[in-house]
PDB file of C-alpha atoms in Angstrom:
ATOM      1  CA  MET A   1     247.536 -81.993 136.996  1.00 43.00           C
ATOM      2  CA  TRP A   2     244.735 -79.483 136.508  1.00 60.00           C
ATOM      3  CA  GLU A   3     245.501 -75.869 136.198  1.00 64.00           C
ATOM      4  CA  ILE A   4     242.522 -73.789 137.220  1.00 63.00           C
ATOM      5  CA  ASP A   5     242.473 -70.467 135.471  1.00 76.00           C
ATOM      6  CA  ASN A   6     240.517 -68.048 137.634  1.00 81.00           C
ATOM      7  CA  SER A   7     240.061 -65.537 134.810  1.00 83.00           C
ATOM      8  CA  PHE A   8     238.413 -68.180 132.624  1.00 84.00           C
ATOM      9  CA  GLN A   9     236.172 -69.206 135.516  1.00 86.00           C
ATOM     10  CA  LEU A  10     235.143 -65.566 135.941  1.00 89.00           C
ATOM     11  CA  PHE A  11     234.506 -65.361 132.201  1.00 90.00           C
ATOM     12  CA  SER A  12     232.458 -68.589 132.356  1.00 90.00           C
ATOM     13  CA  PHE A  13     230.466 -67.222 135.284  1.00 92.00           C
ATOM     14  CA  LEU A  14     229.682 -63.986 133.411  1.00 93.00           C
ATOM     15  CA  VAL A  15     228.710 -65.928 130.275  1.00 93.00           C
ATOM     16  CA  SER A  16     226.402 -68.116 132.358  1.00 94.00           C
ATOM     17  CA  ILE A  17     224.761 -64.994 133.858  1.00 95.00           C
ATOM     18  CA  CYS A  18     224.159 -63.752 130.294  1.00 95.00           C
ATOM     19  CA  ALA A  19     222.731 -67.151 129.368  1.00 95.00           C
ATOM     20  CA  GLY A  20     220.342 -66.962 132.329  1.00 95.00           C
ATOM     21  CA  ILE A  21     219.199 -63.511 131.190  1.00 95.00           C
ATOM     22  CA  ILE A  22     218.615 -64.827 127.664  1.00 95.00           C
ATOM     23  CA  TYR A  23     216.680 -67.814 129.038  1.00 96.00           C
ATOM     24  CA  CYS A  24     214.467 -65.434 131.014  1.00 95.00           C
ATOM     25  CA  LEU A  25     213.831 -63.190 128.009  1.00 94.00           C
ATOM     26  CA  ILE A  26     212.866 -66.205 125.909  1.00 93.00           C
ATOM     27  CA  TYR A  27     210.410 -67.272 128.600  1.00 94.00           C
ATOM     28  CA  ASP A  28     209.092 -63.694 128.738  1.00 93.00           C
ATOM     29  CA  PHE A  29     208.304 -64.041 125.046  1.00 91.00           C
ATOM     30  CA  LEU A  30     206.055 -67.000 125.915  1.00 90.00           C
ATOM     31  CA  ARG A  31     204.503 -65.101 128.835  1.00 90.00           C
ATOM     32  CA  ALA A  32     203.683 -62.109 126.604  1.00 89.00           C
ATOM     33  CA  PHE A  33     202.141 -64.387 123.993  1.00 87.00           C
ATOM     34  CA  ARG A  34     200.000 -65.978 126.696  1.00 87.00           C
ATOM     35  CA  LYS A  35     198.830 -62.569 127.901  1.00 87.00           C
ATOM     36  CA  ILE A  36     197.732 -61.502 124.427  1.00 86.00           C
ATOM     37  CA  LYS A  37     196.196 -64.771 123.295  1.00 83.00           C
ATOM     38  CA  ALA A  38     194.338 -66.864 125.821  1.00 82.00           C
ATOM     39  CA  VAL A  39     195.654 -70.408 125.807  1.00 84.00           C
ATOM     40  CA  ASP A  40     194.438 -73.449 127.691  1.00 88.00           C
ATOM     41  CA  ASP A  41     196.411 -75.330 130.329  1.00 89.00           C
ATOM     42  CA  LEU A  42     197.391 -78.138 127.978  1.00 91.00           C
ATOM     43  CA  THR A  43     198.917 -75.680 125.517  1.00 89.00           C
ATOM     44  CA  VAL A  44     200.835 -73.992 128.350  1.00 90.00           C
ATOM     45  CA  PHE A  45     202.089 -77.395 129.459  1.00 93.00           C
ATOM     46  CA  PHE A  46     203.430 -78.261 126.011  1.00 93.00           C
ATOM     47  CA  GLN A  47     204.912 -74.781 125.512  1.00 92.00           C
ATOM     48  CA  ASP A  48     206.747 -75.122 128.822  1.00 92.00           C
ATOM     49  CA  LEU A  49     207.836 -78.654 127.970  1.00 94.00           C
ATOM     50  CA  ILE A  50     209.316 -77.502 124.654  1.00 94.00           C
ATOM     51  CA  TYR A  51     210.883 -74.454 126.342  1.00 94.00           C
ATOM     52  CA  PHE A  52     212.624 -76.561 128.987  1.00 94.00           C
ATOM     53  CA  ALA A  53     213.793 -79.100 126.397  1.00 95.00           C
ATOM     54  CA  VAL A  54     215.335 -76.305 124.293  1.00 95.00           C
ATOM     55  CA  ILE A  55     216.865 -74.655 127.376  1.00 95.00           C
ATOM     56  CA  GLY A  56     218.212 -78.026 128.509  1.00 93.00           C
ATOM     57  CA  VAL A  57     219.968 -78.528 125.178  1.00 94.00           C
ATOM     58  CA  ALA A  58     221.252 -74.930 125.255  1.00 94.00           C
ATOM     59  CA  THR A  59     222.597 -75.443 128.790  1.00 92.00           C
ATOM     60  CA  PHE A  60     224.289 -78.672 127.719  1.00 93.00           C
ATOM     61  CA  VAL A  61     225.956 -76.824 124.834  1.00 92.00           C
ATOM     62  CA  LEU A  62     226.973 -74.072 127.262  1.00 91.00           C
ATOM     63  CA  PHE A  63     228.581 -76.638 129.563  1.00 89.00           C
ATOM     64  CA  MET A  64     230.358 -78.209 126.601  1.00 90.00           C
ATOM     65  CA  ALA A  65     231.719 -74.842 125.514  1.00 87.00           C
ATOM     66  CA  LEU A  66     232.719 -73.541 128.942  1.00 85.00           C
ATOM     67  CA  SER A  67     233.879 -76.620 130.841  1.00 85.00           C
ATOM     68  CA  ASN A  68     234.233 -79.471 128.347  1.00 82.00           C
ATOM     69  CA  GLY A  69     230.913 -80.885 129.493  1.00 79.00           C
ATOM     70  CA  GLU A  70     231.738 -80.939 133.196  1.00 83.00           C
ATOM     71  CA  ILE A  71     228.964 -79.645 135.383  1.00 85.00           C
ATOM     72  CA  ARG A  72     230.295 -76.715 137.360  1.00 87.00           C
ATOM     73  CA  GLY A  73     228.361 -75.233 140.259  1.00 89.00           C
ATOM     74  CA  TYR A  74     229.368 -71.669 139.490  1.00 90.00           C
ATOM     75  CA  ILE A  75     227.946 -72.006 135.977  1.00 91.00           C
ATOM     76  CA  LEU A  76     224.622 -73.287 137.333  1.00 92.00           C
ATOM     77  CA  ILE A  77     224.589 -70.497 139.932  1.00 94.00           C
ATOM     78  CA  GLY A  78     225.367 -67.964 137.200  1.00 94.00           C
ATOM     79  CA  ILE A  79     222.474 -69.181 135.052  1.00 94.00           C
ATOM     80  CA  PHE A  80     220.131 -69.057 138.038  1.00 95.00           C
ATOM     81  CA  MET A  81     221.369 -65.604 139.071  1.00 96.00           C
ATOM     82  CA  GLY A  82     220.985 -64.263 135.528  1.00 95.00           C
ATOM     83  CA  PHE A  83     217.454 -65.615 135.282  1.00 94.00           C
ATOM     84  CA  ILE A  84     216.429 -64.180 138.675  1.00 95.00           C
ATOM     85  CA  LEU A  85     218.165 -60.854 137.988  1.00 94.00           C
ATOM     86  CA  CYS A  86     216.325 -60.470 134.691  1.00 93.00           C
ATOM     87  CA  PHE A  87     213.030 -61.694 136.135  1.00 93.00           C
ATOM     88  CA  CYS A  88     213.156 -59.135 138.955  1.00 94.00           C
ATOM     89  CA  THR A  89     214.286 -56.179 136.799  1.00 93.00           C
ATOM     90  CA  LEU A  90     213.809 -56.348 133.030  1.00 90.00           C
ATOM     91  CA  SER A  91     211.087 -58.954 132.774  1.00 90.00           C
ATOM     92  CA  ARG A  92     208.090 -56.771 133.609  1.00 90.00           C
ATOM     93  CA  PHE A  93     209.125 -54.096 131.103  1.00 92.00           C
ATOM     94  CA  PHE A  94     210.044 -56.662 128.449  1.00 91.00           C
ATOM     95  CA  VAL A  95     206.694 -58.472 128.728  1.00 91.00           C
ATOM     96  CA  TRP A  96     204.846 -55.132 128.549  1.00 92.00           C
ATOM     97  CA  LEU A  97     206.878 -54.124 125.472  1.00 92.00           C
ATOM     98  CA  LEU A  98     206.286 -57.470 123.765  1.00 90.00           C
ATOM     99  CA  CYS A  99     202.534 -57.259 124.457  1.00 89.00           C
ATOM    100  CA  LYS A 100     202.422 -53.835 122.814  1.00 91.00           C
ATOM    101  CA  LEU A 101     204.492 -55.128 119.907  1.00 90.00           C
ATOM    102  CA  PHE A 102     202.273 -58.193 119.427  1.00 85.00           C
ATOM    103  CA  LYS A 103     199.140 -56.027 119.466  1.00 87.00           C
ATOM    104  CA  LEU A 104     200.693 -53.655 116.926  1.00 87.00           C
ATOM    105  CA  VAL A 105     201.766 -56.501 114.649  1.00 85.00           C
ATOM    106  CA  TRP A 106     198.302 -58.093 114.780  1.00 82.00           C
ATOM    107  CA  LYS A 107     196.690 -54.724 114.090  1.00 84.00           C
ATOM    108  CA  ILE A 108     199.007 -54.075 111.123  1.00 84.00           C
ATOM    109  CA  ASN A 109     198.473 -57.639 109.952  1.00 82.00           C
ATOM    110  CA  GLY A 110     194.707 -57.130 110.084  1.00 80.00           C
ATOM    111  CA  ILE A 111     194.963 -53.880 108.123  1.00 83.00           C
ATOM    112  CA  VAL A 112     197.212 -55.454 105.497  1.00 79.00           C
ATOM    113  CA  ILE A 113     194.955 -58.472 105.098  1.00 82.00           C
ATOM    114  CA  ASP A 114     191.866 -56.236 104.832  1.00 81.00           C
ATOM    115  CA  ASN A 115     193.559 -54.162 102.115  1.00 81.00           C
ATOM    116  CA  ILE A 116     194.645 -57.272 100.245  1.00 83.00           C
ATOM    117  CA  ASN A 117     191.082 -58.612 100.408  1.00 83.00           C
ATOM    118  CA  ARG A 118     189.691 -55.310  99.124  1.00 84.00           C
ATOM    119  CA  PHE A 119     192.224 -55.281  96.286  1.00 82.00           C
ATOM    120  CA  LEU A 120     191.385 -58.868  95.344  1.00 83.00           C
ATOM    121  CA  ASP A 121     187.658 -58.055  95.447  1.00 85.00           C
ATOM    122  CA  PHE A 122     188.298 -55.064  93.157  1.00 82.00           C
ATOM    123  CA  ILE A 123     190.314 -57.182  90.725  1.00 85.00           C
ATOM    124  CA  GLY A 124     187.636 -59.893  90.855  1.00 84.00           C
ATOM    125  CA  THR A 125     184.915 -57.353  90.047  1.00 87.00           C
ATOM    126  CA  ILE A 126     186.870 -56.015  87.065  1.00 86.00           C
ATOM    127  CA  LEU A 127     187.638 -59.519  85.779  1.00 86.00           C
ATOM    128  CA  THR A 128     183.994 -60.519  86.167  1.00 88.00           C
ATOM    129  CA  LYS A 129     182.897 -57.529  84.069  1.00 88.00           C
ATOM    130  CA  TRP A 130     185.499 -58.344  81.388  1.00 88.00           C
ATOM    131  CA  VAL A 131     184.496 -61.993  81.278  1.00 86.00           C
ATOM    132  CA  LYS A 132     180.802 -61.037  80.945  1.00 87.00           C
ATOM    133  CA  LYS A 133     181.653 -58.652  78.083  1.00 87.00           C
ATOM    134  CA  LEU A 134     183.773 -61.351  76.451  1.00 85.00           C
ATOM    135  CA  PHE A 135     180.861 -63.823  76.625  1.00 83.00           C
ATOM    136  CA  GLU A 136     178.521 -61.189  75.210  1.00 83.00           C
ATOM    137  CA  ILE A 137     180.914 -60.596  72.299  1.00 82.00           C
ATOM    138  CA  LEU A 138     181.283 -64.341  71.729  1.00 79.00           C
ATOM    139  CA  ALA A 139     177.492 -64.753  71.783  1.00 78.00           C
ATOM    140  CA  LYS A 140     177.141 -61.996  69.149  1.00 78.00           C
ATOM    141  CA  LEU A 141     179.827 -63.669  67.020  1.00 74.00           C
ATOM    142  CA  LYS A 142     177.886 -66.931  67.166  1.00 72.00           C
ATOM    143  CA  ASN A 143     174.741 -65.129  65.990  1.00 69.00           C
ATOM    144  CA  ILE A 144     176.667 -63.502  63.140  1.00 64.00           C
ATOM    145  CA  LYS A 145     178.260 -66.771  62.081  1.00 56.00           C
ATOM    146  CA  LYS A 146     174.928 -68.600  61.639  1.00 56.00           C
ATOM    147  CA  PRO A 147     173.460 -66.239  59.016  1.00 54.00           C
ATOM    148  CA  LEU A 148     176.742 -66.347  57.051  1.00 53.00           C
ATOM    149  CA  GLU A 149     176.639 -70.112  56.917  1.00 56.00           C
ATOM    150  CA  LYS A 150     173.037 -70.098  55.625  1.00 57.00           C
ATOM    151  CA  SER A 151     173.741 -67.759  52.773  1.00 55.00           C
ATOM    152  CA  GLY A 152     176.876 -69.598  51.596  1.00 50.00           C
TER     153      GLY A 152
END
């Protein structure tokens, strides 16, 4: 006979709400990326396809952990409620914050790459000068070597 533990069901429901919030925040990451970088419809389709495949696997693992793989309505409702709760409250702020963060990272990345390019150009200029001097010295040594051979 089954013993239904109400406290574990409440725990499972709360965990599923948290999972729904996490699912929403992950999707917000994709939404922020799409706001910053324009993507075509095909790319959006494949991003969503991959997102739902990953979320499907995560939900399956959640069901395995919480109810031994049995599909429970309260877990599905909890996931849905968590997603909607996050979407209606945190999502707008989170997307805005991620957009600012992405812009900052790309700006810093651009600055770092520019500085690396300048440094490499500087090193290349110095090495070019050294190599030219080395060839000049080698050319002078060749000229010196020829008269020595003639006199010997």
